Short mmCIF file of C-alpha atoms in Angstrom, two decimals:
data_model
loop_
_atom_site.label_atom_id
_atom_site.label_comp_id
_atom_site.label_asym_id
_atom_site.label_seq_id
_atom_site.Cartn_x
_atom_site.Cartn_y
_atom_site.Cartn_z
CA UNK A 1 -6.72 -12.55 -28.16
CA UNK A 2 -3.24 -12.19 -29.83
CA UNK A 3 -0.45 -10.73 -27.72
CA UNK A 4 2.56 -11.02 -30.08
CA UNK A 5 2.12 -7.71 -32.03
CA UNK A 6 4.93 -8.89 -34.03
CA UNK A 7 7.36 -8.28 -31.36
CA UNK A 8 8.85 -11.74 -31.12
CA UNK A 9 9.55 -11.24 -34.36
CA UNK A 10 11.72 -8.03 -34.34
CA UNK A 11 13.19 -9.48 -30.78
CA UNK A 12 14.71 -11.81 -32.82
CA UNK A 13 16.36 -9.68 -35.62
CA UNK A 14 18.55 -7.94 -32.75
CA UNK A 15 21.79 -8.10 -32.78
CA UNK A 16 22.92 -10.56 -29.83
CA UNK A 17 24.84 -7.48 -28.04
CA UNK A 18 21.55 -5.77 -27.27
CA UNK A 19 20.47 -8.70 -26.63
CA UNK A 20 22.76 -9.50 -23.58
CA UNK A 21 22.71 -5.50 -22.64
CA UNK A 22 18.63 -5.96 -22.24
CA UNK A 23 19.63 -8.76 -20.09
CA UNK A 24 21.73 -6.85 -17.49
CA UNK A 25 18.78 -4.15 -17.51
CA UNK A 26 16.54 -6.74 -16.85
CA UNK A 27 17.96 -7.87 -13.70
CA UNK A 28 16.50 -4.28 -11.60
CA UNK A 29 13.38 -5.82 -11.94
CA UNK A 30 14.29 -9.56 -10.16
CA UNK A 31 13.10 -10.10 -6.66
CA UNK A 32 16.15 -10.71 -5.86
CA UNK A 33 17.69 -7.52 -6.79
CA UNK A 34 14.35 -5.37 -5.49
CA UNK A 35 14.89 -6.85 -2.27
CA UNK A 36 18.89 -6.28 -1.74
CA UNK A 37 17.93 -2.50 -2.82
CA UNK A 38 15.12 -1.49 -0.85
CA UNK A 39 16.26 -3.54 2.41
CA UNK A 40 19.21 -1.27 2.05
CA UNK A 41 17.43 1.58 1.81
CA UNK A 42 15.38 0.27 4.97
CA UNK A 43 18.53 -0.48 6.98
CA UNK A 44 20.71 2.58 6.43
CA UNK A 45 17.66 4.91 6.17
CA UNK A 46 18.59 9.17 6.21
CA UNK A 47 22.07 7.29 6.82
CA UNK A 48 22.79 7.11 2.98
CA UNK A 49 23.88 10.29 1.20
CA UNK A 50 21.03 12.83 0.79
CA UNK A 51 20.49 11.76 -3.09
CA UNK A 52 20.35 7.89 -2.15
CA UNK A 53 18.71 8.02 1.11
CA UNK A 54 14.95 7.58 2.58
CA UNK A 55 13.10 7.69 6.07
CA UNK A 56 12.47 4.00 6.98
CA UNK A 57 9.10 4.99 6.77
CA UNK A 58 8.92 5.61 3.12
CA UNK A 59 11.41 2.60 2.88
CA UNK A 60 9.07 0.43 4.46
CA UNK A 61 6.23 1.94 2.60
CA UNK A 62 8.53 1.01 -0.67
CA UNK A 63 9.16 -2.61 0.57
CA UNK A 64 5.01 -2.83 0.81
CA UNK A 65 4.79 -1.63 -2.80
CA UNK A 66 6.85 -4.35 -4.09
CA UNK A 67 5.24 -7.26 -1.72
CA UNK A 68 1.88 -6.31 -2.73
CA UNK A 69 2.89 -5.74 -6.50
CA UNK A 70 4.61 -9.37 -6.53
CA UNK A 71 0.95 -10.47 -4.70
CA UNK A 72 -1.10 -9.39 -7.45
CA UNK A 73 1.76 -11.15 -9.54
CA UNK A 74 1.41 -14.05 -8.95
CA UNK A 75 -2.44 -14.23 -8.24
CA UNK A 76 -3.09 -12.77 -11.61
CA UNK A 77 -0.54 -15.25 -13.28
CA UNK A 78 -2.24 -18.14 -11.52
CA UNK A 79 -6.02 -16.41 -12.94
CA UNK A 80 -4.94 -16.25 -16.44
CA UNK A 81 -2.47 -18.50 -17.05
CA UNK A 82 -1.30 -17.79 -20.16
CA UNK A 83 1.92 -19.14 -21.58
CA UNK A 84 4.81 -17.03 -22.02
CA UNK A 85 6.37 -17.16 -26.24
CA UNK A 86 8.02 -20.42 -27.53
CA UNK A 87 11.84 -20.95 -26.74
CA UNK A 88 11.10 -18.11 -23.45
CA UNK A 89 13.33 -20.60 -21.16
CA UNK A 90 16.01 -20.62 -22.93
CA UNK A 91 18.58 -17.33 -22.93
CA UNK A 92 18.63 -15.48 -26.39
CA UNK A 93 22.28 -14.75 -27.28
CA UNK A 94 23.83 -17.18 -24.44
CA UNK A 95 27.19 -17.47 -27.42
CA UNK A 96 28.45 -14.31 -26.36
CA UNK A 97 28.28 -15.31 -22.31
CA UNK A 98 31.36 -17.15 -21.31
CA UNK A 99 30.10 -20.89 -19.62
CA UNK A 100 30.62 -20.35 -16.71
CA UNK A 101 28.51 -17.43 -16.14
CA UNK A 102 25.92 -19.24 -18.38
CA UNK A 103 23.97 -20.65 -15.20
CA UNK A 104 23.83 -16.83 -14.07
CA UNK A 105 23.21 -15.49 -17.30
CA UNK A 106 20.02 -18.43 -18.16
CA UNK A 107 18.81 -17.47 -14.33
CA UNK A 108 18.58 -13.57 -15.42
CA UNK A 109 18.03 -13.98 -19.04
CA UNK A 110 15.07 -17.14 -18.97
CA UNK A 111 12.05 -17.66 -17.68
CA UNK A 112 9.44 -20.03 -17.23
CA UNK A 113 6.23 -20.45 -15.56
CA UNK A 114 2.87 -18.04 -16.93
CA UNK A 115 3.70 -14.98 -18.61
CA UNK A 116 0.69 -12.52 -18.19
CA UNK A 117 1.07 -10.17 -16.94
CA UNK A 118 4.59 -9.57 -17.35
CA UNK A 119 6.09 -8.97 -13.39
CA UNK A 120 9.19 -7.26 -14.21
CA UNK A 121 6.40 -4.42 -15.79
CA UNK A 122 4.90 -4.25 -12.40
CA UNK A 123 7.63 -4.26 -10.75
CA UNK A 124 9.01 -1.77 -12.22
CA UNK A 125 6.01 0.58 -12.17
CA UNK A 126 5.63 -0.10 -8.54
CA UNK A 127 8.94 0.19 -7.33
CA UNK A 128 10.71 2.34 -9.11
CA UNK A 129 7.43 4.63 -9.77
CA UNK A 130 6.99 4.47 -5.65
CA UNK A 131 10.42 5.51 -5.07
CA UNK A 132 10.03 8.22 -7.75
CA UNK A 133 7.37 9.38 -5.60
CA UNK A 134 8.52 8.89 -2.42
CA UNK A 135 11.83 10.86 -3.17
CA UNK A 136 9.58 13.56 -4.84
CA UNK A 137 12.51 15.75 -6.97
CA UNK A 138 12.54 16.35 -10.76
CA UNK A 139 15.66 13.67 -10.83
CA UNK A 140 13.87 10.77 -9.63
CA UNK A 141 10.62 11.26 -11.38
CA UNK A 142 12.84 11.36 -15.02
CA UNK A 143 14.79 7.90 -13.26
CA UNK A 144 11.34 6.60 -12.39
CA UNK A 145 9.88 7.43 -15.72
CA UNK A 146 13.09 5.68 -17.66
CA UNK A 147 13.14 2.77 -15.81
CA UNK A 148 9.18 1.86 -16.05
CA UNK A 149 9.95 2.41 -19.61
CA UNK A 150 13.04 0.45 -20.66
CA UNK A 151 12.83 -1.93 -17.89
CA UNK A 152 9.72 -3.69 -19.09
CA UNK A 153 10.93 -3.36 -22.62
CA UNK A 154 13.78 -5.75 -22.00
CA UNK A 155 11.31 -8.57 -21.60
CA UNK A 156 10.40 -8.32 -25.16
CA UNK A 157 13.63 -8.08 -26.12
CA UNK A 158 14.53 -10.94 -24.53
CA UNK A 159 11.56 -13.03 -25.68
CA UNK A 160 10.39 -14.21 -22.56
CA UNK A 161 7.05 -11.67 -22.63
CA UNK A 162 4.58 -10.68 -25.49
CA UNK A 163 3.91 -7.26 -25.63
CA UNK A 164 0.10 -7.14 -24.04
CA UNK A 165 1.94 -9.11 -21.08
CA UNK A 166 3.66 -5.71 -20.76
CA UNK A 167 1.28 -3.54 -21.47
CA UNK A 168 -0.78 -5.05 -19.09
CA UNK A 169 1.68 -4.98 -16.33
CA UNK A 170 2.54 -1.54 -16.93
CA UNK A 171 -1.55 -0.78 -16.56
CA UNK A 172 -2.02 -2.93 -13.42
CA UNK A 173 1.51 -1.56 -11.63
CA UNK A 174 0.10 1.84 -12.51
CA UNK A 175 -3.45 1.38 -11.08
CA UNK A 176 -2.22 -0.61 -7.84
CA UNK A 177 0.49 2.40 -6.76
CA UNK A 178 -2.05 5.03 -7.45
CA UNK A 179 -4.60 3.43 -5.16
CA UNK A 180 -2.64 2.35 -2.49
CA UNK A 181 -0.18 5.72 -2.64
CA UNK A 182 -3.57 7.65 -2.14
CA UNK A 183 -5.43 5.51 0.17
CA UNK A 184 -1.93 5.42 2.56
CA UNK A 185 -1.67 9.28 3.27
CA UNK A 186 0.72 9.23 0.12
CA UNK A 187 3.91 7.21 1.68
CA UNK A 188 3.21 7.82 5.20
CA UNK A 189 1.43 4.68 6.16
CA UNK A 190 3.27 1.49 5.65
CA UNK A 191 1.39 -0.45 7.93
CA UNK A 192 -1.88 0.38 5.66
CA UNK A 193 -0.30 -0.27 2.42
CA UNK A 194 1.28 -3.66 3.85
CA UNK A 195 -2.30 -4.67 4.89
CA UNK A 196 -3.47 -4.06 1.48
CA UNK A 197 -0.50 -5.80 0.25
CA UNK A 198 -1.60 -8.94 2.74
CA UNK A 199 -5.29 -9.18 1.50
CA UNK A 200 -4.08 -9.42 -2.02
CA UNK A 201 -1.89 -12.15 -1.45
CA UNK A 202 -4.91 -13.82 0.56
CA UNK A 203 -6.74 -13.56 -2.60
CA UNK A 204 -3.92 -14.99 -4.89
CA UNK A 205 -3.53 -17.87 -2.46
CA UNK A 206 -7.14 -18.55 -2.73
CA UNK A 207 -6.44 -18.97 -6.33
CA UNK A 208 -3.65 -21.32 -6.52
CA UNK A 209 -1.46 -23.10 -3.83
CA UNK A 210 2.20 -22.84 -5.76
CA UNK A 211 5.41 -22.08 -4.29
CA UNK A 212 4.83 -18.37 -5.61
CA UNK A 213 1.67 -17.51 -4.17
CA UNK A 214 2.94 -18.70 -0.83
CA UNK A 215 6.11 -16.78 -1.13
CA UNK A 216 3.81 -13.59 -1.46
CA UNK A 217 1.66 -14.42 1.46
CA UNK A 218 4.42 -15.48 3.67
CA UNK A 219 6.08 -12.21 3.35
CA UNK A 220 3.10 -10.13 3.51
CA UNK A 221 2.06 -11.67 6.52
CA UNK A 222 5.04 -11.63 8.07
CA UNK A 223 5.57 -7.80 7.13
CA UNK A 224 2.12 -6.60 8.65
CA UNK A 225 3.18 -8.71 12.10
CA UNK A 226 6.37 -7.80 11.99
CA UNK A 227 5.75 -3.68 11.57
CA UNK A 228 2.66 -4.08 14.21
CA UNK A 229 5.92 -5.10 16.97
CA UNK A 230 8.67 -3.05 15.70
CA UNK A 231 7.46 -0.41 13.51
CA UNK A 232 7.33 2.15 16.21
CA UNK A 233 10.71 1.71 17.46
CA UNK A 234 12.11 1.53 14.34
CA UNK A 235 10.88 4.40 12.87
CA UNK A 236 12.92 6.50 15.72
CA UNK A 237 16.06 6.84 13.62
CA UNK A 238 17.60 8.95 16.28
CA UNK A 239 17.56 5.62 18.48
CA UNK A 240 19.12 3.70 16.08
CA UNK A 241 21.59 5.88 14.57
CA UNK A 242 24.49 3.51 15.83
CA UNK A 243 23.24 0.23 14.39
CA UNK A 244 23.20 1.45 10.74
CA UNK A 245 25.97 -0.84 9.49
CA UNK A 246 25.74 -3.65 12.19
CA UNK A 247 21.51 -3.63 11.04
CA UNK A 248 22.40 -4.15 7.33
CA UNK A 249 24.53 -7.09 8.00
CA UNK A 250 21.84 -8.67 10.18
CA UNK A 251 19.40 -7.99 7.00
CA UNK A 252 21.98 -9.15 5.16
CA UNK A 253 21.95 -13.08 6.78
CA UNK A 254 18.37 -12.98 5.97
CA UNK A 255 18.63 -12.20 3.11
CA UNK A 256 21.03 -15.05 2.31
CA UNK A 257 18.04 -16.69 3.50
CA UNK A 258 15.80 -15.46 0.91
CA UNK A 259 18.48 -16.14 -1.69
CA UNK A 260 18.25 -19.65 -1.04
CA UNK A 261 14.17 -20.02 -0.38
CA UNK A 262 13.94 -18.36 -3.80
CA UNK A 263 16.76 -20.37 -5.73
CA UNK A 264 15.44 -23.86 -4.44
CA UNK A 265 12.08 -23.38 -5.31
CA UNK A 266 10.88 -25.56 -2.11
CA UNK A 267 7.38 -26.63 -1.67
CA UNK A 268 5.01 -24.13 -1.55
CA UNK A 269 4.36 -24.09 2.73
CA UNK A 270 8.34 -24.16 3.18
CA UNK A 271 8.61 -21.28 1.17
CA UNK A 272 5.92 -19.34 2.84
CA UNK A 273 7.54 -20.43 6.32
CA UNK A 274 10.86 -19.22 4.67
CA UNK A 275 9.59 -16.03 3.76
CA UNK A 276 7.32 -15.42 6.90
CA UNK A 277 10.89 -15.82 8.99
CA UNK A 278 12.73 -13.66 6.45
CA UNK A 279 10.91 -10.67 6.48
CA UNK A 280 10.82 -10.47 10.58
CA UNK A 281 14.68 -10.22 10.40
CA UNK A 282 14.42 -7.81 7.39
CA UNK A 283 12.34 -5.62 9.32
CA UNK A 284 13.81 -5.96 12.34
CA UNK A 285 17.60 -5.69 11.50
CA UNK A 286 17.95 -1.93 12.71
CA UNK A 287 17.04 -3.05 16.09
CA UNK A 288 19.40 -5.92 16.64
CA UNK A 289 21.97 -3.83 14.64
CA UNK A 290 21.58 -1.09 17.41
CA UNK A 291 21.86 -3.64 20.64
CA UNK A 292 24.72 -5.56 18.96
CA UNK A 293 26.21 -1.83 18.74
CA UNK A 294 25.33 -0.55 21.65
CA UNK A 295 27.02 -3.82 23.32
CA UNK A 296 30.21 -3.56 21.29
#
């Protein structure tokens, strides 16, 4: 099966500017950057201005989206494993980054590792999609529909994805947020949809033991316990109105935490350990942000 399409090809006839612009579009689809967005749309909840903010329940039905679309990431990467084009971890157009943001630009720009399907295209249809949907006005469904457009095409552009990589991500995201949106009273179940989330990365770590796979589950599982303690009381906004800012700088130190269990690459049980503890003080942030609040 070819999955170049001739798109490495015209990648590499753009003009090194583009190049370096796909590269800052890119970066809305990293983990790193998902996570730092939706955990601050989890800790300041109806908090945010009216255009920016969610319920934590559709915030924590967002943050289930993305585990469960990184799940099905990685165990689908780990099923195929299928290389990603020649020269894909090293950054295209790297002369016009100044060195010392090369080790930033290489981190955002590269990648390694298998390449279908593409997880910046799930990603993108999953999260940004589900928050298209989860906002609901004519505004977010155009953002939603850009970025699950442009944001996958910046992985061809950069040359670290073939085009079926893409197309298949796009497919999958699609299918995986229309089941679990409908089978999870459309955004009002998080627990269900981080269930679903946990039995696919059960699956992918039945199909390879890697530092990935373990990530997934570790957060997964971690999510479902951690929602099944402090779901109920978190979802009472009113009772946690003061611990807004104080929650988000809790979250915050964990995710420092996740910064560094996902720029080590440890072995595969540390980072599921990591991730396990991570998503406990994600979740639970509003809560210790109200006590510290209510003690201060």
């Amino acid at each position: 099966m070819t999955r170049e399409l001739g798109a490495v090809e015209f990648a590499a006839g753009l003009p090194d500017s583009v190049v370096v612009a796909a590269a800052l579009v890119t970066a809305l689809g990293d983990v790193w950057f998902v996570f730092l967005l939706l955990g601050t749309l989890y800790w300041f909840g109806t908090a945010l201005p009216a255009r920016l903010s969610l319920s934590r329940r559709r915030a924590a039905f967002a943050i289930a989206l993305a585990f469960g679309g990184l799940a099905a990431t990685t165990a689908l990467k780990e099923t195929f494993r299928l290389p990603r084009p020649p020269g894909a971890a090293e950054p295209a157009a790297a002369g016009l980054i100044p060195e010392a943001l090369l080790p930033l630009y290489a981190e955002i720009g590269a990648s390694s590792g298998f390449g279908f399907p593409s997880g910046h295209a799930v990603s993108a249809v999953v999260v940004y999609g589900g928050l298209a949907l989860l906002v609901g006005s004519t505004r977010s469904y155009a953002a939603g529909a850009a970025l699950c457009t442009v944001l996958p095409l910046t992985r061809v552009v950069l040359g670290v994805h073939y085009v079926v990589d893409i197309l298949a991500g796009v497919a999958f995201g699609a299918a995986y947020l229309g089941v679990v949106y409908r089978l999870c009273g459309r955004g009002s179940n998080p627990g269900r949809a981080m269930m679903i989330a946990l039995v696919v990365a059960v699956v992918g770590a039945g199909v390879g033991y890697t530092t990935d796979t373990m990530l997934a589950l570790g957060g997964t599982l971690g999510a479902r316990m951690a929602w099944g303690i402090v779901g109920g009381a978190v979802l009472d906004e009113s009772a946690t109105r003061l611990g807004g800012a104080l929650g988000a700088t809790v979250g915050l130190a964990f995710a420092g935490l996740f910064a560094v269990v996902y720029a080590v690459d440890p072995a595969p049980y540390l980072s599921f350990i990591g991730m396990f503890v991570v998503i406990w003080g994600v979740l639970g942030a509003p809560l210790v942000g109200e006590s510290l609040a209510r003690r201060v």
